[in-house]
Amino acid sequence: RKGLYKLAREGKIKEFTGISDPYEMPTKAEIVLDTENVFVDHCAHQVILKLEQMGLIAG
């Protein structure tokens, strides 16, 4: 659905992460992606490898 951030800023959506509900950094992330310095295809590959390691998808 488009326009969610606009609705959250207008107060029409309560507890919207990043607007009215602060983002909380995970204390122990299962994966961390450096999206500012790494190409998106490499980040996607890292996600796929992690999902395979977790047994959530077949490799």
Backbone as a ProteinNet text record, in pm:
[ID]
protein_1_A
[PRIMARY]
RKGLYKLAREGKIKEFTGISDPYEMPTKAEIVLDTENVFVDHCAHQVILKLEQMGLIAG
[TERTIARY]
84.7	0	88.5	61.8	142	87.5	175.1	132.8	131.6	191.1	189.3	266.3	382	460.8	385.4	318	238.3	128.6	59.1	-46.9	9	125.8	187.6	226.4	282.5	320.8	199	86.3	-38.2	-105.3	-47.5	-103.6	-217.3	-239.3	-349	-311.3	-181	-132.7	-48.6	-87.6	-15.1	92.4	196.4	306.4	367.4	400.5	461.7	612.7	684.7	829.4	898.8	982	1057.5	986.8	859.3	784.5	739.7	637.4	586.8	637.9	696.3	751.3	899	989	1131.4	1183.5	1277.8	1344	1441.2	1438	1529.3	1627.1	1755.9	1859.4	1857.2	1868.1	1874.2	2003.3	1995.1	2114.5	2203.6	2144.1	2221.9	2161.8	2200.8	2146.7	2199.9	2115.2	2156.7	2238.5	2215.8	2291.7	2296.6	2410.4	2427.5	2477.5	2408.6	2444.7	2492.8	2607.9	2664.9	2615.1	2491.3	2427.8	2483.5	2559.8	2620.7	2746.8	2814.3	2943.7	2950.2	2843.4	2843.7	2730.5	2759	2657.3	2538.7	2420.8	2297.1	2299.2	2361.1	2363.3	2445.6	2550.6	2630.2	2550.7	2478.6	2395	2288.4	2225.8	2123.3	2183.8	2303.9	2372.5	2400	2439.8	2463.9	2335.9	2223.1	2094.8	2061.4	2079.2	2050.8	2138.8	2267.5	2357.6	2313.9	2273.8	2229.5	2103.3	2008.8	1885.9	1915.8	2013.1	2055.1	2117.3	2204.9	2269.5	2167.8	2060.6	1956.5	1859.8	1874.6	1786.8	1649.6	1637.6	1508.2	1482.8	1592.1	1580.8	1687.7	1663.2	1760.1	1868.2	1990.7	2102.8	2140.3
-117.7	0	123	211.5	332.9	440	532.2	645.2	619	508.4	475.9	578.1	621.8	719.5	851.5	891.1	1014.3	1002.4	890.1	869	866.4	806.9	801.6	940.9	1021.5	1158.9	1243.6	1214.2	1285.9	1234.8	1131	1076.3	978.6	939.1	847.9	701.7	675.1	541.4	555.7	488.1	496	388.4	414.1	319.5	271.1	364.2	333.9	346.3	236.7	234.1	342.1	419.3	525.6	659.2	661.8	787.5	811.8	741.9	760.9	653.8	549.3	441	429.4	457.7	460.1	323	325.9	203.1	159.6	33	-21.1	-115.3	-82.5	-168	-302.8	-411.7	-542.9	-556.5	-624.3	-642.7	-752.7	-849.3	-959.5	-996.6	-922.5	-945.4	-1075.8	-1147.6	-1271.5	-1243.3	-1127.1	-1086.4	-933.8	-880.8	-735.9	-709.8	-622.1	-590.2	-446.1	-425.9	-292.3	-235	-188.8	-145.1	-13.7	57.9	181.9	155.4	44.5	19.3	-107.9	-187.7	-315.6	-314.7	-366.6	-371.2	-457.1	-421.1	-487.6	-636.6	-674.3	-816.3	-897.4	-838.2	-907.4	-919.3	-813.7	-819.1	-926.8	-933.4	-1035.3	-1174.8	-1191.9	-1321.2	-1357.6	-1259.1	-1283.9	-1330.5	-1270.5	-1309.9	-1453.6	-1486.6	-1622.7	-1724.4	-1694.9	-1786	-1805.8	-1698.7	-1708.2	-1793.7	-1773.7	-1853.2	-2000.8	-2029.9	-2168.4	-2225.8	-2149.2	-2194.7	-2223	-2144.9	-2161.6	-2274.4	-2331.2	-2438.9	-2392.6	-2264.1	-2210.3	-2224.1	-2234.1	-2260.7	-2362.9	-2433	-2532.9	-2464.7	-2514	-2452.2	-2519.6
0	0	0	-88.6	-99.1	-5.9	30.6	111.7	261.1	305.1	447.8	530.5	481.1	556.8	568.6	463	466.7	572.4	573.3	671.8	814	830.8	963.6	1010.2	919.6	955.7	990.9	930.2	959.2	1086	1147	1269.6	1248	1124.3	1093.2	1115.3	1124.2	1158	1283.6	1388.3	1515	1520.8	1600	1621.9	1490.7	1404.1	1274.6	1289.7	1268.7	1289.5	1208	1275.8	1211.2	1212.1	1245.6	1251.9	1395.3	1439.8	1576.1	1671.8	1618.3	1699	1662.4	1755.3	1720.4	1678.1	1586	1541.5	1649.6	1684.5	1785.1	1716.9	1728.4	1670.9	1742.1	1667.5	1732.3	1811.9	1925.2	2007.5	1952.7	1883	1826.1	1690.1	1588.6	1454.4	1396.3	1324.7	1259.6	1134.5	1074.4	956.3	953.4	913.2	899.5	758.1	687.3	549.5	541.3	481.8	464.8	332.2	330.6	206.3	152.6	233.6	184.9	103.9	130.9	68.5	-14.9	-14.9	-85.4	-188	-307.5	-412.8	-370.3	-420.7	-381.8	-417	-529.4	-565	-465.3	-411.6	-309.8	-179.2	-142.9	-22	-36.7	-153.5	-177.7	-166.4	-218.3	-209.6	-63.8	16.8	159.1	228.4	193.3	251.8	212.7	86.2	39.6	111.2	124.2	195.2	340	405.7	545.2	555.6	464.7	465.7	442.7	355.8	333.9	460.8	525	648.7	758.5	760.6	861.7	825.6	706.1	662.7	618.3	587.2	547.2	397.7	320.5	177.5	139.7	30	-17	-99	-85.7	-155.8	-282.7
[MASK]
+++++++++++++++++++++++++++++++++++++++++++++++++++++++++++

